Amino acid sequence: MINKKLEERINYQINRELYSEYLYLSMSAYLENNGLAGMANFMRVQAQEEHFHAMKFFTYVNERGGRVVLDAIEQPPVDFESPLAVFEESLNHEKIVTDLINKLMDLAIEVNDHATRSFLNWYVDEQVEEENSFQTIIDKLELVGGKGHGLLMLDKDLGLRVFTPPVAE
Ligand code: OFO
């Protein structure tokens, strides 16, 4: 059986991952509406990744004999200032998620739950990739001044992203 406090915090994390899915879908809708179909695709794939993150926690709670409790998902922002603002907000959001994952890890260490520590390592590594992926796009957007031909080239590149579910460990 999983520690009750840990179960509660993982349930909260499931909600945050589903909110991340919602947030990136909302960003995708904004980008699509502003003629940036490639960036919209990138965010759609990002939303699929977030769904995967949520379901990985969902499965884990069940595997450990815990109870998944789903809460309401908060409404994400609808409008953004610019494509650059979208990616900056994404990076800020990921930093908050990294902090939540680190706090979950702190709790797993505190209650001496080795299985959860091992499970959470995947998320710790994933957050490094997530932050880096958004930072790289921000750097490129800044290089091209967030507009013109450079913006369209970047949009084209981001249109190539496809969702590949990580192989089951
Ligand atoms: Fe974007 O890593 Fe999950 O939330």
mmCIF file of C-alpha atoms and ligand atoms in Angstrom:
data_model
loop_
_atom_site.group_PDB
_atom_site.id
_atom_site.type_symbol
_atom_site.label_atom_id
_atom_site.label_comp_id
_atom_site.label_asym_id
_atom_site.label_seq_id
_atom_site.Cartn_x
_atom_site.Cartn_y
_atom_site.Cartn_z
ATOM 1 C CA MET A 1 0.000 0.000 0.000
ATOM 2 C CA ILE A 2 1.174 3.469 -0.818
ATOM 3 C CA ASN A 3 1.618 6.070 1.917
ATOM 4 C CA LYS A 4 -1.583 8.185 2.197
ATOM 5 C CA LYS A 5 0.131 11.553 1.978
ATOM 6 C CA LEU A 6 2.066 10.408 -1.085
ATOM 7 C CA GLU A 7 -1.146 9.102 -2.658
ATOM 8 C CA GLU A 8 -2.799 12.503 -2.113
ATOM 9 C CA ARG A 9 0.141 14.369 -3.620
ATOM 10 C CA ILE A 10 0.267 12.072 -6.643
ATOM 11 C CA ASN A 11 -3.457 12.623 -7.151
ATOM 12 C CA TYR A 12 -2.768 16.354 -7.101
ATOM 13 C CA GLN A 13 0.045 15.797 -9.615
ATOM 14 C CA ILE A 14 -2.368 13.908 -11.911
ATOM 15 C CA ASN A 15 -4.553 17.010 -11.855
ATOM 16 C CA ARG A 16 -1.564 19.246 -12.663
ATOM 17 C CA GLU A 17 -0.539 17.015 -15.583
ATOM 18 C CA LEU A 18 -4.094 17.127 -16.941
ATOM 19 C CA TYR A 19 -4.053 20.895 -16.495
ATOM 20 C CA SER A 20 -0.785 20.949 -18.480
ATOM 21 C CA GLU A 21 -2.557 19.034 -21.246
ATOM 22 C CA TYR A 22 -5.356 21.612 -21.180
ATOM 23 C CA LEU A 23 -2.936 24.546 -21.134
ATOM 24 C CA TYR A 24 -1.015 23.301 -24.173
ATOM 25 C CA LEU A 25 -4.247 22.574 -26.033
ATOM 26 C CA SER A 26 -5.373 26.136 -25.369
ATOM 27 C CA MET A 27 -2.025 27.409 -26.665
ATOM 28 C CA SER A 28 -2.424 25.183 -29.721
ATOM 29 C CA ALA A 29 -5.839 26.716 -30.435
ATOM 30 C CA TYR A 30 -4.398 30.243 -30.127
ATOM 31 C CA LEU A 31 -1.470 29.451 -32.456
ATOM 32 C CA GLU A 32 -3.713 27.757 -35.023
ATOM 33 C CA ASN A 33 -5.970 30.791 -34.966
ATOM 34 C CA ASN A 34 -2.966 33.029 -35.621
ATOM 35 C CA GLY A 35 -1.773 31.220 -38.741
ATOM 36 C CA LEU A 36 0.955 29.155 -37.065
ATOM 37 C CA ALA A 37 -0.149 25.596 -37.808
ATOM 38 C CA GLY A 38 3.315 24.124 -37.161
ATOM 39 C CA MET A 39 3.532 25.603 -33.657
ATOM 40 C CA ALA A 40 -0.064 24.556 -33.069
ATOM 41 C CA ASN A 41 0.971 21.005 -33.980
ATOM 42 C CA PHE A 42 3.926 21.193 -31.578
ATOM 43 C CA MET A 43 1.565 22.142 -28.736
ATOM 44 C CA ARG A 44 -0.906 19.430 -29.648
ATOM 45 C CA VAL A 45 1.873 16.859 -29.366
ATOM 46 C CA GLN A 46 2.956 18.473 -26.088
ATOM 47 C CA ALA A 47 -0.614 18.040 -24.813
ATOM 48 C CA GLN A 48 -0.460 14.338 -25.752
ATOM 49 C CA GLU A 49 2.774 14.032 -23.765
ATOM 50 C CA GLU A 50 1.102 15.602 -20.751
ATOM 51 C CA HIS A 51 -1.754 13.138 -21.031
ATOM 52 C CA PHE A 52 0.837 10.381 -21.005
ATOM 53 C CA HIS A 53 2.453 11.876 -17.875
ATOM 54 C CA ALA A 54 -0.927 11.933 -16.117
ATOM 55 C CA MET A 55 -1.762 8.352 -17.099
ATOM 56 C CA LYS A 56 1.625 7.079 -15.982
ATOM 57 C CA PHE A 57 0.858 8.421 -12.475
ATOM 58 C CA PHE A 58 -2.713 7.085 -12.726
ATOM 59 C CA THR A 59 -1.453 3.568 -13.479
ATOM 60 C CA TYR A 60 1.152 3.763 -10.730
ATOM 61 C CA VAL A 61 -1.350 4.678 -7.997
ATOM 62 C CA ASN A 62 -3.483 1.699 -9.028
ATOM 63 C CA GLU A 63 -0.483 -0.622 -9.128
ATOM 64 C CA ARG A 64 0.414 0.383 -5.562
ATOM 65 C CA GLY A 65 -3.081 -0.339 -4.273
ATOM 66 C CA GLY A 66 -3.970 3.353 -3.957
ATOM 67 C CA ARG A 67 -7.099 5.187 -5.058
ATOM 68 C CA VAL A 68 -7.082 7.649 -7.942
ATOM 69 C CA VAL A 69 -9.336 10.625 -7.206
ATOM 70 C CA LEU A 70 -9.876 13.079 -10.060
ATOM 71 C CA ASP A 71 -10.521 16.732 -9.292
ATOM 72 C CA ALA A 72 -11.875 19.516 -11.542
ATOM 73 C CA ILE A 73 -9.411 20.871 -14.095
ATOM 74 C CA GLU A 74 -8.943 24.622 -13.946
ATOM 75 C CA GLN A 75 -9.566 26.682 -17.089
ATOM 76 C CA PRO A 76 -6.319 27.618 -18.878
ATOM 77 C CA PRO A 77 -5.657 31.097 -20.313
ATOM 78 C CA VAL A 78 -7.353 31.669 -23.686
ATOM 79 C CA ASP A 79 -5.284 34.511 -25.137
ATOM 80 C CA PHE A 80 -1.586 35.191 -25.294
ATOM 81 C CA GLU A 81 0.438 38.246 -26.266
ATOM 82 C CA SER A 82 2.527 36.617 -28.992
ATOM 83 C CA PRO A 83 4.057 33.271 -30.037
ATOM 84 C CA LEU A 84 7.104 34.181 -27.940
ATOM 85 C CA ALA A 85 4.865 34.800 -24.918
ATOM 86 C CA VAL A 86 3.309 31.346 -25.443
ATOM 87 C CA PHE A 87 6.680 29.626 -25.213
ATOM 88 C CA GLU A 88 7.837 31.787 -22.300
ATOM 89 C CA GLU A 89 4.672 30.906 -20.385
ATOM 90 C CA SER A 90 5.260 27.246 -21.231
ATOM 91 C CA LEU A 91 8.772 27.369 -19.809
ATOM 92 C CA ASN A 92 7.532 29.073 -16.646
ATOM 93 C CA HIS A 93 4.843 26.430 -16.321
ATOM 94 C CA GLU A 94 7.392 23.637 -16.699
ATOM 95 C CA LYS A 95 9.551 25.184 -13.975
ATOM 96 C CA ILE A 96 6.553 24.994 -11.628
ATOM 97 C CA VAL A 97 6.016 21.339 -12.612
ATOM 98 C CA THR A 98 9.706 20.576 -11.988
ATOM 99 C CA ASP A 99 9.340 22.051 -8.524
ATOM 100 C CA LEU A 100 6.265 19.881 -7.862
ATOM 101 C CA ILE A 101 8.106 16.744 -9.014
ATOM 102 C CA ASN A 102 11.074 17.616 -6.786
ATOM 103 C CA LYS A 103 8.735 18.070 -3.819
ATOM 104 C CA LEU A 104 7.120 14.710 -4.559
ATOM 105 C CA MET A 105 10.597 13.173 -4.576
ATOM 106 C CA ASP A 106 11.384 14.870 -1.243
ATOM 107 C CA LEU A 107 8.258 13.282 0.235
ATOM 108 C CA ALA A 108 9.081 9.821 -1.173
ATOM 109 C CA ILE A 109 12.522 10.119 0.463
ATOM 110 C CA GLU A 110 10.993 11.325 3.740
ATOM 111 C CA VAL A 111 8.598 8.349 3.963
ATOM 112 C CA ASN A 112 11.305 5.966 2.748
ATOM 113 C CA ASP A 113 9.316 4.737 -0.263
ATOM 114 C CA HIS A 114 12.017 3.313 -2.545
ATOM 115 C CA ALA A 115 9.588 2.196 -5.262
ATOM 116 C CA THR A 116 8.175 5.712 -5.630
ATOM 117 C CA ARG A 117 11.646 7.214 -5.640
ATOM 118 C CA SER A 118 12.601 4.931 -8.497
ATOM 119 C CA PHE A 119 9.337 5.691 -10.317
ATOM 120 C CA LEU A 120 9.819 9.450 -9.942
ATOM 121 C CA ASN A 121 13.312 9.366 -11.446
ATOM 122 C CA TRP A 122 11.671 9.121 -14.870
ATOM 123 C CA TYR A 123 9.856 12.425 -14.256
ATOM 124 C CA VAL A 124 12.991 14.112 -12.920
ATOM 125 C CA ASP A 125 14.781 13.302 -16.202
ATOM 126 C CA GLU A 126 11.734 14.191 -18.271
ATOM 127 C CA GLN A 127 11.569 17.674 -16.722
ATOM 128 C CA VAL A 128 15.142 18.398 -17.836
ATOM 129 C CA GLU A 129 14.058 17.629 -21.407
ATOM 130 C CA GLU A 130 10.826 19.596 -21.113
ATOM 131 C CA GLU A 131 12.539 22.773 -19.894
ATOM 132 C CA ASN A 132 15.292 22.431 -22.477
ATOM 133 C CA SER A 133 12.834 21.927 -25.321
ATOM 134 C CA PHE A 134 10.958 25.166 -24.516
ATOM 135 C CA GLN A 135 14.157 27.120 -23.838
ATOM 136 C CA THR A 136 15.535 26.094 -27.270
ATOM 137 C CA ILE A 137 12.415 27.376 -29.029
ATOM 138 C CA ILE A 138 12.518 30.643 -27.053
ATOM 139 C CA ASP A 139 16.169 31.138 -28.071
ATOM 140 C CA LYS A 140 15.278 30.605 -31.728
ATOM 141 C CA LEU A 141 12.281 32.942 -31.536
ATOM 142 C CA GLU A 142 14.478 35.620 -29.999
ATOM 143 C CA LEU A 143 17.076 35.113 -32.741
ATOM 144 C CA VAL A 144 14.510 35.783 -35.460
ATOM 145 C CA GLY A 145 12.903 38.624 -33.522
ATOM 146 C CA GLY A 146 9.663 36.640 -33.262
ATOM 147 C CA LYS A 147 8.508 37.507 -36.776
ATOM 148 C CA GLY A 148 8.958 37.394 -40.538
ATOM 149 C CA HIS A 149 10.562 34.653 -42.585
ATOM 150 C CA GLY A 150 12.406 33.243 -39.534
ATOM 151 C CA LEU A 151 9.127 32.771 -37.686
ATOM 152 C CA LEU A 152 7.648 30.902 -40.654
ATOM 153 C CA MET A 153 10.725 28.663 -40.937
ATOM 154 C CA LEU A 154 10.501 27.809 -37.246
ATOM 155 C CA ASP A 155 6.778 27.174 -37.612
ATOM 156 C CA LYS A 156 7.531 24.734 -40.421
ATOM 157 C CA ASP A 157 10.099 22.887 -38.275
ATOM 158 C CA LEU A 158 7.747 22.581 -35.312
ATOM 159 C CA GLY A 159 5.103 21.175 -37.635
ATOM 160 C CA LEU A 160 7.237 18.043 -37.975
ATOM 161 C CA ARG A 161 6.893 16.976 -34.355
ATOM 162 C CA VAL A 162 5.038 13.698 -33.828
ATOM 163 C CA PHE A 163 3.981 12.033 -30.617
ATOM 164 C CA THR A 164 5.961 8.905 -29.849
ATOM 165 C CA PRO A 165 4.932 7.257 -26.589
ATOM 166 C CA PRO A 166 8.010 6.362 -24.534
ATOM 167 C CA VAL A 167 8.678 2.603 -24.512
ATOM 168 C CA ALA A 168 7.254 0.894 -21.461
ATOM 169 C CA GLU A 169 9.926 0.247 -18.865
HETATM 170 FE FE1 OFO B 1 5.405 19.113 -19.142
HETATM 171 O O1 OFO B 1 5.786 17.785 -17.917
HETATM 172 FE FE2 OFO B 1 4.267 16.978 -17.409
HETATM 173 O O2 OFO B 1 3.507 18.478 -16.706
#
